[in-house]
mmCIF file of C-alpha atoms in Angstrom:
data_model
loop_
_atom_site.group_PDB
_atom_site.id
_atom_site.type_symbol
_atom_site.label_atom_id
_atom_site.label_comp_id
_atom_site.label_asym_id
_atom_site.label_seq_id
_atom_site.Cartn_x
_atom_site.Cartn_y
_atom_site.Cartn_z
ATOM 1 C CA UNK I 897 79.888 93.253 103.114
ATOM 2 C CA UNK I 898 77.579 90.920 105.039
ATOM 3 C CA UNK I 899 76.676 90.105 108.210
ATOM 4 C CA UNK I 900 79.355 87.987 109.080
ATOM 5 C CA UNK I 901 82.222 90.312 107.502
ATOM 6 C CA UNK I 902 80.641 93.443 109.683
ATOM 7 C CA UNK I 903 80.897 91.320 112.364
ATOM 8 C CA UNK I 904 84.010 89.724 112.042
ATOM 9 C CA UNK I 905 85.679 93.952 111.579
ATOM 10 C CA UNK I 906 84.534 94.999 115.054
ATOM 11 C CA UNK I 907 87.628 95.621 117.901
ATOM 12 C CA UNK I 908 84.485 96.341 120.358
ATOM 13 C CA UNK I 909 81.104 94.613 121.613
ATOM 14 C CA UNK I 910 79.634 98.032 121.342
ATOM 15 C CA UNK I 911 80.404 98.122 117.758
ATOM 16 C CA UNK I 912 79.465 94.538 116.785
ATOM 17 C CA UNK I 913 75.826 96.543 117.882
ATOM 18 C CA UNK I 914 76.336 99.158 115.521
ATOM 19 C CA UNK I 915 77.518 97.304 112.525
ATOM 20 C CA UNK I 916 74.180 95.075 112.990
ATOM 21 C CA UNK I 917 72.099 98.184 113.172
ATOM 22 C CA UNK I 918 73.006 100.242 110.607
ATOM 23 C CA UNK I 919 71.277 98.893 108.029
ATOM 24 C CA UNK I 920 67.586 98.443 110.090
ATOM 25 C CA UNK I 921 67.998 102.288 111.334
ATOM 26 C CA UNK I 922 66.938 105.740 109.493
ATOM 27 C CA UNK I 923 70.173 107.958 108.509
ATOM 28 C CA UNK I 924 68.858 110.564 110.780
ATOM 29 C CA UNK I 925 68.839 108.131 113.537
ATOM 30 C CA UNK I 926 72.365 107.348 113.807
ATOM 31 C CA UNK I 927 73.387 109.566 115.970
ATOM 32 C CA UNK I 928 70.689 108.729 118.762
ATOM 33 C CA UNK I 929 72.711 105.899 119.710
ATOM 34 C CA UNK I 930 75.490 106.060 122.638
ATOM 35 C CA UNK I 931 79.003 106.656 121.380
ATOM 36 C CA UNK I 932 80.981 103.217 121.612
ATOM 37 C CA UNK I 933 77.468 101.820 119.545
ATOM 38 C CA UNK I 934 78.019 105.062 117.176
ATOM 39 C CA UNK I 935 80.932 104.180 116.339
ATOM 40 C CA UNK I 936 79.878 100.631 115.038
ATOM 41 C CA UNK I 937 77.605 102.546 112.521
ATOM 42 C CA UNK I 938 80.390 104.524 111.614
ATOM 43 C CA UNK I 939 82.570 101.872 110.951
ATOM 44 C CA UNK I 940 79.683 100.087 109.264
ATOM 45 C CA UNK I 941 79.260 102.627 106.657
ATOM 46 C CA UNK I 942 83.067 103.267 106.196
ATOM 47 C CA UNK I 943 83.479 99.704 105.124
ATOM 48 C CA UNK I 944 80.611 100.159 102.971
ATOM 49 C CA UNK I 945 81.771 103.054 101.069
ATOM 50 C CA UNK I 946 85.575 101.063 100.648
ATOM 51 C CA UNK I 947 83.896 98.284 99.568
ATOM 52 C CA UNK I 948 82.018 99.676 96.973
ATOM 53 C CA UNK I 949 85.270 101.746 95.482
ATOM 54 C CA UNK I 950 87.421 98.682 95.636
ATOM 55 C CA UNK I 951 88.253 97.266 92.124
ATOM 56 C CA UNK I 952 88.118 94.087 92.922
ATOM 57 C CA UNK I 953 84.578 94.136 94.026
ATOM 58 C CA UNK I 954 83.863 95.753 90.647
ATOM 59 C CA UNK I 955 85.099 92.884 88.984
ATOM 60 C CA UNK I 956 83.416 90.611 91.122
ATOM 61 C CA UNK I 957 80.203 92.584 90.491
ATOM 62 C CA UNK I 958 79.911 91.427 86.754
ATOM 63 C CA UNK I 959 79.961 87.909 87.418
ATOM 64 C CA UNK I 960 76.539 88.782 88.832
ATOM 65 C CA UNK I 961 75.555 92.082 86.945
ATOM 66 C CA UNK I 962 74.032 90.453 83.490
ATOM 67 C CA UNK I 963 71.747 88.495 85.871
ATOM 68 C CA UNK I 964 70.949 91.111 89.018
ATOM 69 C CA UNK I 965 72.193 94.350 87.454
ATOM 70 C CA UNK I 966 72.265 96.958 90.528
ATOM 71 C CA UNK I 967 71.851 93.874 93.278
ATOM 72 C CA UNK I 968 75.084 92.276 92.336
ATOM 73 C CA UNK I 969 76.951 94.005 95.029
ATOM 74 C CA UNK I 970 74.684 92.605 97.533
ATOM 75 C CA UNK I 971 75.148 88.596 96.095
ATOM 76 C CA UNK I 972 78.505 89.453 95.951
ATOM 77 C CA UNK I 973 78.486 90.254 99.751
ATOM 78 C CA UNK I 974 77.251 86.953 100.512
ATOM 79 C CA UNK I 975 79.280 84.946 98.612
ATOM 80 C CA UNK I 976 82.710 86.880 100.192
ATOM 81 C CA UNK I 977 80.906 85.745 103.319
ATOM 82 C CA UNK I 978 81.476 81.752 102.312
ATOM 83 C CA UNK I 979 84.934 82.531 102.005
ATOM 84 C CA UNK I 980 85.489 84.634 105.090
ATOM 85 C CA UNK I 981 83.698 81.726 107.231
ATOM 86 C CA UNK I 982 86.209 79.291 105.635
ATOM 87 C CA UNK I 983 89.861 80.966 105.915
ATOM 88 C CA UNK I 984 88.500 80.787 109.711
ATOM 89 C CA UNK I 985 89.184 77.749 111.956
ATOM 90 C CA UNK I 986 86.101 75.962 112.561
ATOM 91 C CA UNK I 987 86.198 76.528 116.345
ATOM 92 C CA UNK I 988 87.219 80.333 115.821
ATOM 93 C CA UNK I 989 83.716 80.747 113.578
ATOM 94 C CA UNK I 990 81.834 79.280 116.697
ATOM 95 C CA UNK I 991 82.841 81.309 118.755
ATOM 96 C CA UNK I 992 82.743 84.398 117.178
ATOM 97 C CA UNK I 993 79.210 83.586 115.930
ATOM 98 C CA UNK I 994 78.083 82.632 119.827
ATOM 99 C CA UNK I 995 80.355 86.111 120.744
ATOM 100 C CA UNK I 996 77.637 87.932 118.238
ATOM 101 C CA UNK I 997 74.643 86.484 119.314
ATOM 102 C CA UNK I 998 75.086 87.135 122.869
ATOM 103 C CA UNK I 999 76.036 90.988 122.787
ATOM 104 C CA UNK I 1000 73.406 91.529 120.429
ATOM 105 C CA UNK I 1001 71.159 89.799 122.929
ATOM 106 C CA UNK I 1002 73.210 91.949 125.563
ATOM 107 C CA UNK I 1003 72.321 94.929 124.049
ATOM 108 C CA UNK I 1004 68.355 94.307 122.570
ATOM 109 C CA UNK I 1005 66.996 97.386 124.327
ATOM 110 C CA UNK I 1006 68.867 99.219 120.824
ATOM 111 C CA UNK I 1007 67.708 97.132 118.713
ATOM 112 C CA UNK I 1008 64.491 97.385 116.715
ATOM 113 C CA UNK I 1009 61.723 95.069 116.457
ATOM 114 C CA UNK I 1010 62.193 94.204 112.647
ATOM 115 C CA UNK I 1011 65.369 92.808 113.900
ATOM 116 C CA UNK I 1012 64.913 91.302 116.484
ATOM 117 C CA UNK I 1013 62.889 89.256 115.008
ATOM 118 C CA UNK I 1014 65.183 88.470 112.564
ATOM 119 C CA UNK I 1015 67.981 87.996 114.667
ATOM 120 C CA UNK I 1016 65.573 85.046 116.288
ATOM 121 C CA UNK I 1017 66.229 83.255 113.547
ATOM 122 C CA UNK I 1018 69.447 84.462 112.864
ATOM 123 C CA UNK I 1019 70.825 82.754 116.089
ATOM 124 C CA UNK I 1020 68.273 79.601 115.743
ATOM 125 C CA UNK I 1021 69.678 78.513 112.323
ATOM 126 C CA UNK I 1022 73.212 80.036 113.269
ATOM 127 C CA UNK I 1023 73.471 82.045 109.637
ATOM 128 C CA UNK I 1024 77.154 83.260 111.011
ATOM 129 C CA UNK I 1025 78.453 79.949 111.474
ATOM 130 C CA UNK I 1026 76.926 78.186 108.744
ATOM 131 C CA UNK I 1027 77.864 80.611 105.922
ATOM 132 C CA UNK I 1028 80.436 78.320 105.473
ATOM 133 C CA UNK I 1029 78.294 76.063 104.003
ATOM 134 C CA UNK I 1030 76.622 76.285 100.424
ATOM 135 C CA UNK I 1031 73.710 75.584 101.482
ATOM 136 C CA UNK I 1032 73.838 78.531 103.644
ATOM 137 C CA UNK I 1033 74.706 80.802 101.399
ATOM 138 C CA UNK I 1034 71.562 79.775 99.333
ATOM 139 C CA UNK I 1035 69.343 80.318 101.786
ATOM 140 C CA UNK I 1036 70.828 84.153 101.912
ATOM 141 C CA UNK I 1037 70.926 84.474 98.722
ATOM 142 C CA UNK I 1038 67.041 83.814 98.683
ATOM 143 C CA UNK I 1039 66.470 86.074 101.161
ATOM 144 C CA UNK I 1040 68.659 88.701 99.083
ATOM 145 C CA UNK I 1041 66.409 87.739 96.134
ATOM 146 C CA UNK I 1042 63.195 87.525 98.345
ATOM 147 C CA UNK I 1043 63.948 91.198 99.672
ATOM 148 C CA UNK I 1044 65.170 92.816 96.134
ATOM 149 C CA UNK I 1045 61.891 94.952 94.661
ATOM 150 C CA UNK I 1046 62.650 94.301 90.926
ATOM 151 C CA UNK I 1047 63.953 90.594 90.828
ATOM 152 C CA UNK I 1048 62.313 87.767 89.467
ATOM 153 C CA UNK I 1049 62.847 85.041 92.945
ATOM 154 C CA UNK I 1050 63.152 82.001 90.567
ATOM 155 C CA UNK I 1051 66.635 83.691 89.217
ATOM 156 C CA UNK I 1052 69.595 80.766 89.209
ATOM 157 C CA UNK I 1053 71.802 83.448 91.066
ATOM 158 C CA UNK I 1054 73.231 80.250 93.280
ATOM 159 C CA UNK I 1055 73.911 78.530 90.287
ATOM 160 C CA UNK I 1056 75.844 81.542 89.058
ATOM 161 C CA UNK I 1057 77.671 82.202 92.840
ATOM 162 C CA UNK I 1058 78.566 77.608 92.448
ATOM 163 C CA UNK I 1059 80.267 78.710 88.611
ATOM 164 C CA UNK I 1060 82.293 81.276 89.843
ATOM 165 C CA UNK I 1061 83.439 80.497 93.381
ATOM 166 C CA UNK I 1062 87.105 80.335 92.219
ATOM 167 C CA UNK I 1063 86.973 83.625 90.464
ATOM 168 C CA UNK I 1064 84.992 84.634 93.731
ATOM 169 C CA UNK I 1065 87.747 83.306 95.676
ATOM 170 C CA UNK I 1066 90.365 84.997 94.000
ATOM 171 C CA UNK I 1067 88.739 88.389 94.605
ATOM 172 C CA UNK I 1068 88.013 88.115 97.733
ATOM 173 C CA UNK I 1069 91.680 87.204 98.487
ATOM 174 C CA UNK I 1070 92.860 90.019 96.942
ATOM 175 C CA UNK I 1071 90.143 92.271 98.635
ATOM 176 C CA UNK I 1072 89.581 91.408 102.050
ATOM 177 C CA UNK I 1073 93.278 92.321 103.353
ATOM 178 C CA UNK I 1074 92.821 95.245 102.137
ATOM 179 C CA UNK I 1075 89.425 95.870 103.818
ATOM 180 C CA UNK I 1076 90.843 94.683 107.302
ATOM 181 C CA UNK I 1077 93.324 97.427 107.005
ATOM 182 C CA UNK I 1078 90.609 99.774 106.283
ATOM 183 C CA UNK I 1079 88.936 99.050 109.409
ATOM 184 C CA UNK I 1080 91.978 99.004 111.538
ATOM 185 C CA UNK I 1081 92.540 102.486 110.412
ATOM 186 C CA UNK I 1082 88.795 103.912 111.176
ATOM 187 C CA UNK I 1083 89.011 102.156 114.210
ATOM 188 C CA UNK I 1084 92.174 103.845 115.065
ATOM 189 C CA UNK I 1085 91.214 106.664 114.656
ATOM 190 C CA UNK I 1086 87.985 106.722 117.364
ATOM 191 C CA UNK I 1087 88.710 108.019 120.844
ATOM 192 C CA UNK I 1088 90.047 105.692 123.300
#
């Protein structure tokens, strides 16, 4: 998932750290962190691994594969992140973006440079909130493409994302209930 669905399954602040910092840490380094933050990476990686075993994200994977191949998981990350921003009331996405911005801001002395700096811009253009736009989830998807080693960055992968949002749609709906479930169950079973 993407930054707003890690976000969006956190029950703590603590954890809304750790979901944002697994993926800018080394594996090693996980465990450096203190517990409550720990167990944001934890959850982080569990809804990773679901994710990546569900079926319907391997169906939603070859709307993208022909074009991306191995990177379609990640566009299709971004694109479940449209629809996630838009079952939400628009006042509920506000908030919960402002809610992420200021505990990560809360809890910078964790986070690394690299993002930091990205979380600047993060919180200037409001990516969280305006994921719910198309226009925001081009501008990720460049960034995906941008970032990806082996991808030509003219690629029409938005174009693709546009031609499929109702097959999108319908696998996200039949995914993400399933995924929240997931994380209510990790999160169950931390310590109290």
């Amino acid at each position: 998932m993407n930054f707003l669905a890690h976000s969006y399954l956190t029950f703590t602040d603590e954890q809304i750290v750790g979901q944002f910092l697994q993926d800018f840490i080394r594996n090693k380094d996980r465990f450096s962190f203190p517990e409550k933050i720990g167990e944001g990476i934890t959850l982080h990686r569990a809804i990773d691994t679901f994710t990546d075993s569900h079926p319907e994200i391997h169906e939603a994977k070859k709307i993208f594969s022909p074009m991306v191949r191995l990177y379609a998981g990640a566009f299709v990350d971004v694109a479940f992140d449209y629809f996630l921003a838009n079952s939400m009331p628009d006042k509920a996405l506000k908030e919960h973006s402002e809610k992420v911005y200021r505990v990560l801001r809360n809890y910078d002395e964790f986070l690394p440079p690299n993002f930091l700096r990205m979380l600047d811009s993060m919180e200037k253009d409001n990516w969280l909130y305006n994921y719910r736009e198309d226009w925001g989830i081009e501008f990720s998807m460049k960034n995906v493409l941008n970032k990806a080693k082996y991808l030509n960055k003219n690629l029409a992968v938005f174009e693709v994302y546009l031609n499929n949002k109702p097959q999108l749609q319908y696998h996200f709906d039949h995914f993400f209930p399933d995924l929240v479930a997931e994380a209510q169950k990790i999160n169950a079973g931390f310590p109290s």
